[in-house]
Short mmCIF file of C-alpha atoms in Angstrom, two decimals:
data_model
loop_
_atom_site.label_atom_id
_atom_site.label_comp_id
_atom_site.label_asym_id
_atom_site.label_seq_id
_atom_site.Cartn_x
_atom_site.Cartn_y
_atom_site.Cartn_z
CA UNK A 1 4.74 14.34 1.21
CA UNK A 2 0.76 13.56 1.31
CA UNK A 3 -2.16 15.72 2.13
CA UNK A 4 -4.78 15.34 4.85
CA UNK A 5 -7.71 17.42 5.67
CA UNK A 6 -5.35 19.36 7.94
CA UNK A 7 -2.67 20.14 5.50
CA UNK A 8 0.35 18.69 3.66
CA UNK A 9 1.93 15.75 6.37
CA UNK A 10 5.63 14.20 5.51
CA UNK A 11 6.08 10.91 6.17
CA UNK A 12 9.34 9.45 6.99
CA UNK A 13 11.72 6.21 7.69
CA UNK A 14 14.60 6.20 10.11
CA UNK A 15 16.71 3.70 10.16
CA UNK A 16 17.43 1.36 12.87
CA UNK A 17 20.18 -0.56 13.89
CA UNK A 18 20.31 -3.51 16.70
CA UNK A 19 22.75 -6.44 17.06
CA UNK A 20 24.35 -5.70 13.54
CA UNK A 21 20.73 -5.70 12.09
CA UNK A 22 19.60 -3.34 10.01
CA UNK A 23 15.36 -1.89 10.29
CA UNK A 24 13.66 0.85 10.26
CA UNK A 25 10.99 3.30 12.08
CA UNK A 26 8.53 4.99 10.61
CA UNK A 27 7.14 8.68 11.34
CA UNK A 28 4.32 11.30 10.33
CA UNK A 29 4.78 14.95 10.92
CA UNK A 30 2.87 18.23 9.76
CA UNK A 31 4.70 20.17 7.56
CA UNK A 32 3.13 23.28 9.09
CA UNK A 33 4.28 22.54 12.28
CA UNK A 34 7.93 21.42 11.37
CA UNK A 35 10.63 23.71 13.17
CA UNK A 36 12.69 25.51 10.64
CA UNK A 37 15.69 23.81 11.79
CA UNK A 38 14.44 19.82 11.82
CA UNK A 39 16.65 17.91 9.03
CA UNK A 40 14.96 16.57 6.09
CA UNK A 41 17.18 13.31 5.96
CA UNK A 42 16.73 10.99 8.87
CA UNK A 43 19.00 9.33 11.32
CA UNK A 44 20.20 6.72 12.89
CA UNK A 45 18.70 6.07 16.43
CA UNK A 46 18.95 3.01 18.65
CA UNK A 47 16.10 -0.01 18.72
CA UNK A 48 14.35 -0.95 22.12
CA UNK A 49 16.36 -3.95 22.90
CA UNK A 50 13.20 -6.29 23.26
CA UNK A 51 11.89 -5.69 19.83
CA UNK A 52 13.39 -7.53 16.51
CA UNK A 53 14.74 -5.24 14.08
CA UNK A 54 11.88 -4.78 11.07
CA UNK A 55 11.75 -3.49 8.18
CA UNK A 56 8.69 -1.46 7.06
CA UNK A 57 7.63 -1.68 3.33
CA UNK A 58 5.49 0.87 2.31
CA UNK A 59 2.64 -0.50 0.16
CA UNK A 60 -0.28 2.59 0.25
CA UNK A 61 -0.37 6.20 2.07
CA UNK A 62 -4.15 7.82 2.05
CA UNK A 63 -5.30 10.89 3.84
CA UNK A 64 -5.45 8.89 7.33
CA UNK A 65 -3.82 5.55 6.74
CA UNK A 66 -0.80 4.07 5.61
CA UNK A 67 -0.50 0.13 4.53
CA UNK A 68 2.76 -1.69 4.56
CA UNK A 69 4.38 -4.80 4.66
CA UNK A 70 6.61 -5.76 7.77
CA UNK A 71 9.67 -7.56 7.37
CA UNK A 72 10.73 -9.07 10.66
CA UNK A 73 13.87 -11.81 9.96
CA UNK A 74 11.94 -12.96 6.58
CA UNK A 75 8.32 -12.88 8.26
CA UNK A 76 6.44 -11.13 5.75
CA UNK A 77 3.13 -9.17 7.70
CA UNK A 78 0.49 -6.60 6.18
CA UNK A 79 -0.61 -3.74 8.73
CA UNK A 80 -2.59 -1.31 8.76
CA UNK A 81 -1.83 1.68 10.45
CA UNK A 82 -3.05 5.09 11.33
CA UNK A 83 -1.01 8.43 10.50
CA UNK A 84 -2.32 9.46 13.58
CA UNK A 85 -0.40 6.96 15.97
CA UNK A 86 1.78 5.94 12.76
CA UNK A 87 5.45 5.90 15.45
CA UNK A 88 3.57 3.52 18.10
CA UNK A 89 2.72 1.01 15.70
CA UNK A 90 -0.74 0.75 16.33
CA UNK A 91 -2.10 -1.94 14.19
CA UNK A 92 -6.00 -1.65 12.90
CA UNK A 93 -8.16 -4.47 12.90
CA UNK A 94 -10.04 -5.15 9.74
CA UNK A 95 -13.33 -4.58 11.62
CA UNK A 96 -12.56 -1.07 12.64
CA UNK A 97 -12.39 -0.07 9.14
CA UNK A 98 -14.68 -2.36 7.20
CA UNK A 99 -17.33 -3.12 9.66
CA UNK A 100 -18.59 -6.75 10.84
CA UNK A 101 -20.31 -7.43 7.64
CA UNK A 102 -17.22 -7.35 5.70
CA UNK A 103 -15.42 -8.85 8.90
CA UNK A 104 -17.33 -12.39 7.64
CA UNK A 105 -16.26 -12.06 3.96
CA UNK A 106 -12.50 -11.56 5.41
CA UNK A 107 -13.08 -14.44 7.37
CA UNK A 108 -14.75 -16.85 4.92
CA UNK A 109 -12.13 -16.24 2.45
CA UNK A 110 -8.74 -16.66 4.78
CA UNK A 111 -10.94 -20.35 6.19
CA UNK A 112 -10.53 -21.23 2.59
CA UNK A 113 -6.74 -20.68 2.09
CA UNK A 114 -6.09 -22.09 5.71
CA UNK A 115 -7.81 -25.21 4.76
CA UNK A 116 -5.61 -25.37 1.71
CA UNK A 117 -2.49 -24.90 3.41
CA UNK A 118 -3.31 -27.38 6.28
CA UNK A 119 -4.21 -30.15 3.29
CA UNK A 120 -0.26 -28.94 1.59
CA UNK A 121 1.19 -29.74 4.75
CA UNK A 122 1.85 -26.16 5.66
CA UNK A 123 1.69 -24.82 9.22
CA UNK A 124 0.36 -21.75 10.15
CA UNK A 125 2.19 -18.72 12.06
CA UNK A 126 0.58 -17.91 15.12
CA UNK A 127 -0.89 -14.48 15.19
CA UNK A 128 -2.43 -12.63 18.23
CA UNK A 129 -5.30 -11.31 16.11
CA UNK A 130 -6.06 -12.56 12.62
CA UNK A 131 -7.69 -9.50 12.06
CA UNK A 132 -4.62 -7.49 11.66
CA UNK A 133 -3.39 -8.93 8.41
CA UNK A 134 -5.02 -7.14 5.87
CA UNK A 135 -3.57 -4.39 2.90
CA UNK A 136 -3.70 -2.67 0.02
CA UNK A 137 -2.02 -3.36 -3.49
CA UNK A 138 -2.48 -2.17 -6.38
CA UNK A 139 -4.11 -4.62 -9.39
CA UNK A 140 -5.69 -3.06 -12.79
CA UNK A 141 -6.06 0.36 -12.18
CA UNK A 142 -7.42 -0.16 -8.83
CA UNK A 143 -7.07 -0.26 -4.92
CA UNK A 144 -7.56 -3.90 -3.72
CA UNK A 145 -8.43 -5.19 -0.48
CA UNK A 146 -5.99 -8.12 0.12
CA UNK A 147 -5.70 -10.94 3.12
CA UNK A 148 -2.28 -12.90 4.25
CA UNK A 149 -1.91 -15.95 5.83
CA UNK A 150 1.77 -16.98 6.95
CA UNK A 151 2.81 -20.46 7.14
CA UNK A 152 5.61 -22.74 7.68
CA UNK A 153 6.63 -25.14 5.65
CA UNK A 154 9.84 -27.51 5.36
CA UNK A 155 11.48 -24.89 7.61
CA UNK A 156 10.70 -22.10 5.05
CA UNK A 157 8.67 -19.21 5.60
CA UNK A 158 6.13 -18.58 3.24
CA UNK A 159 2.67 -16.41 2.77
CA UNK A 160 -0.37 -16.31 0.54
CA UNK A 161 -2.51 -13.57 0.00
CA UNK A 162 -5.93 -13.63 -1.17
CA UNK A 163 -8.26 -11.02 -2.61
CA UNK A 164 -10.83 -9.93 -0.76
CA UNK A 165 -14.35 -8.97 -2.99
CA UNK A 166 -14.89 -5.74 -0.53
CA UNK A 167 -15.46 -2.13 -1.96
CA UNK A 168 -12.37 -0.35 0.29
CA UNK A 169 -14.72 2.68 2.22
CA UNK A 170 -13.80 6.30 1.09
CA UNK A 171 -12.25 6.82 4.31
CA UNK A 172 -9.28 4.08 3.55
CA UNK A 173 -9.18 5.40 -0.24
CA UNK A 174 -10.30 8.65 -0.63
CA UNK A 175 -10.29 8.42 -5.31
CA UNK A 176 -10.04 5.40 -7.07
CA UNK A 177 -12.01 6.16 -10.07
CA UNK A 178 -10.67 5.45 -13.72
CA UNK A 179 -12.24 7.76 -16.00
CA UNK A 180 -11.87 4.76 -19.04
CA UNK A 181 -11.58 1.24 -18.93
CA UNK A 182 -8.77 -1.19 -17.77
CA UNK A 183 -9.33 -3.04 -21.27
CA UNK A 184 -9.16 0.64 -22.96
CA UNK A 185 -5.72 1.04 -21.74
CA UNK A 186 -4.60 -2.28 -22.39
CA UNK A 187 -5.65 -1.98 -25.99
CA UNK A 188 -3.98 1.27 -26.85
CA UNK A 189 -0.88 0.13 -24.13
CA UNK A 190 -0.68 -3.94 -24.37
CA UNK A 191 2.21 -3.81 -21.45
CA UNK A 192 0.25 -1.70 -19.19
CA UNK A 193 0.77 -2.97 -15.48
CA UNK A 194 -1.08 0.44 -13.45
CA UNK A 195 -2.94 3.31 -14.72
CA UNK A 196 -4.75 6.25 -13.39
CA UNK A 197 -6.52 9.21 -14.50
CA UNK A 198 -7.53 12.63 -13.12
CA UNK A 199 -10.88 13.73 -11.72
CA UNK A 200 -12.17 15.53 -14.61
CA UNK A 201 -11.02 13.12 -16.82
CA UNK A 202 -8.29 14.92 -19.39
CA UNK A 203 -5.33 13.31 -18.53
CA UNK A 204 -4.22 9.82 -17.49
CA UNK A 205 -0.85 8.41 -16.23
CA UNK A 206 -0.25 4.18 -17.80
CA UNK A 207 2.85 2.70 -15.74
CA UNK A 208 5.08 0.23 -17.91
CA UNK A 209 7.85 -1.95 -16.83
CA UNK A 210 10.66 0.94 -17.23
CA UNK A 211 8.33 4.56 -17.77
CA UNK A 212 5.63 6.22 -16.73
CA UNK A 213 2.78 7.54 -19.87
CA UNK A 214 1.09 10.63 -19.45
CA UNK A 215 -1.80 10.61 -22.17
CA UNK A 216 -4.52 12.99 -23.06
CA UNK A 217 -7.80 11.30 -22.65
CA UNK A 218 -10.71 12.34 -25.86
CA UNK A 219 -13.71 10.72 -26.27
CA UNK A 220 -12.88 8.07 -22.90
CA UNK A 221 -10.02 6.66 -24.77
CA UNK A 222 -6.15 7.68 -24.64
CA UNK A 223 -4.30 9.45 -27.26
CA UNK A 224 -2.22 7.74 -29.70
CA UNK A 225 0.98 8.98 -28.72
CA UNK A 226 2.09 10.24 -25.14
CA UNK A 227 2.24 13.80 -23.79
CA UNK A 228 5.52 12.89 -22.17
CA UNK A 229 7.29 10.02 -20.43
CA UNK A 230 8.89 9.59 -17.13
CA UNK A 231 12.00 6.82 -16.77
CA UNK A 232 10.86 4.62 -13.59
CA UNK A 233 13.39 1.77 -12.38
CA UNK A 234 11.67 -1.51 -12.77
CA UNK A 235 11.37 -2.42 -9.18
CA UNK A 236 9.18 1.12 -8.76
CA UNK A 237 5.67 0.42 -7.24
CA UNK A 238 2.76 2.81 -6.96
CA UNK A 239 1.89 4.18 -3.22
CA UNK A 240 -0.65 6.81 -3.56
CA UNK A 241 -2.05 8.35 -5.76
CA UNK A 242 -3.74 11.76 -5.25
CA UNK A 243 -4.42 14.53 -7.01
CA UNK A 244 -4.69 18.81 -6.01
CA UNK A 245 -7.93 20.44 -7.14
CA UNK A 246 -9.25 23.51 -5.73
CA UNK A 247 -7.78 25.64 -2.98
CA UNK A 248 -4.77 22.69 -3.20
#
């Protein structure tokens, strides 16, 4: 479940099954306009028989677009895509989001990895539009804007991703604001990989390797001890993050 300007949305993965291979689909609905009847746990429907089977990765959801990492026979791809047109796969290109000013930072930086591959002896993956590959991950408390180039290399697929020094535009990430420092949390939580705090600043949630902290926040730095502590397998990853104020 996320919200969106027009309400609470669900978002949802169905598998998919073609030639023994296992993918998936996914699909955004509103909750408001859900029939009573529509099952909450999806099913299994056929794949278009001139598609590989893919598997979506989820990597961010915001108000209007989701990021995620496409698994298609061990090709590794970052999308971007729109809730909107979420089920027709409708890539965005970097420019549509970020503008042609940030287009030439994008492009600057993925010149400089290409060149690095090409000298390693790698070989890059054709792509219809190198503006595509672009995400989100998640890196010290913080939304970061990330490039991939995939390559080939002694018959192995591979990929490298490289940061991107671009503010992401409030209408890809609608809060990303730590109330305290990265280095704060770090010193009162050494094995802190992800942390976030509200929007008036009380409270703030420090992922570890096996829990999630929930800490009072006095005087910009966190409590001593935890309010509480959620048990998180260690594969878990952070997807969104957003918070209900007002009428929400």
């Amino acid at each position: 479940f996320f919200p969106r300007t027009s309400g609470f949305w669900e978002l949802e993965s169905e598998d998919i099954w073609f030639a023994g291979q296992r993918g998936n689909a996914l699909k955004a609905s509103s909750v408001a306009t859900r029939s009573p009847e529509r099952k909450g746990i999806a099913t299994d429907i056929e794949q278009p028989a001139d598609t590989d089977p893919a598997t979506s990765i989820i990597n961010y959801i915001g108000n209007d677009y989701v990021a995620i990492e496409k698994d298609t026979n061990g090709l590794m791809r970052l999308q971007v895509l729109p809730v909107d047109a979420i089920a027709s796969a409708t890539e965005l290109r970097f420019a549509d989001i970020l503008g042609q000013k940030s287009l030439k930072v994008y492009l600057n930086a993925r010149e400089e990895v290409v060149a690095e591959l090409k000298k390693a002896g790698g070989i890059l993956i054709a792509t219809e539009d190198l503006q595509k590959s672009f995400g989100l991950v998640r890196h010290n408390g913080h939304w970061i804007l990330i490039g991939r180039v995939n390559f080939q290399k002694d018959g192995e697929l591979g990929e490298v991703d490289f940061d991107l020094q671009v503010v992401p535009p409030a209408n890809l990430i609608s809060y990303d604001r730590l109330a305290l420092s990265w280095h704060s949390i770090k010193n009162r939580v050494p094995d802190a990989l992800d942390g976030f705090t509200s929007p008036n600043g009380d409270i703030a949630l420090v992922r570890t390797k096996g829990k999630l902290n929930i800490y009072a926040i006095f005087a910009e730095q966190l409590a001593k001890k935890p309010l509480a502590e959620i048990d998180l397998l260690e594969e878990t990853t952070i997807i969104m993050i957003e918070w209900a104020t007002g009428s929400y």
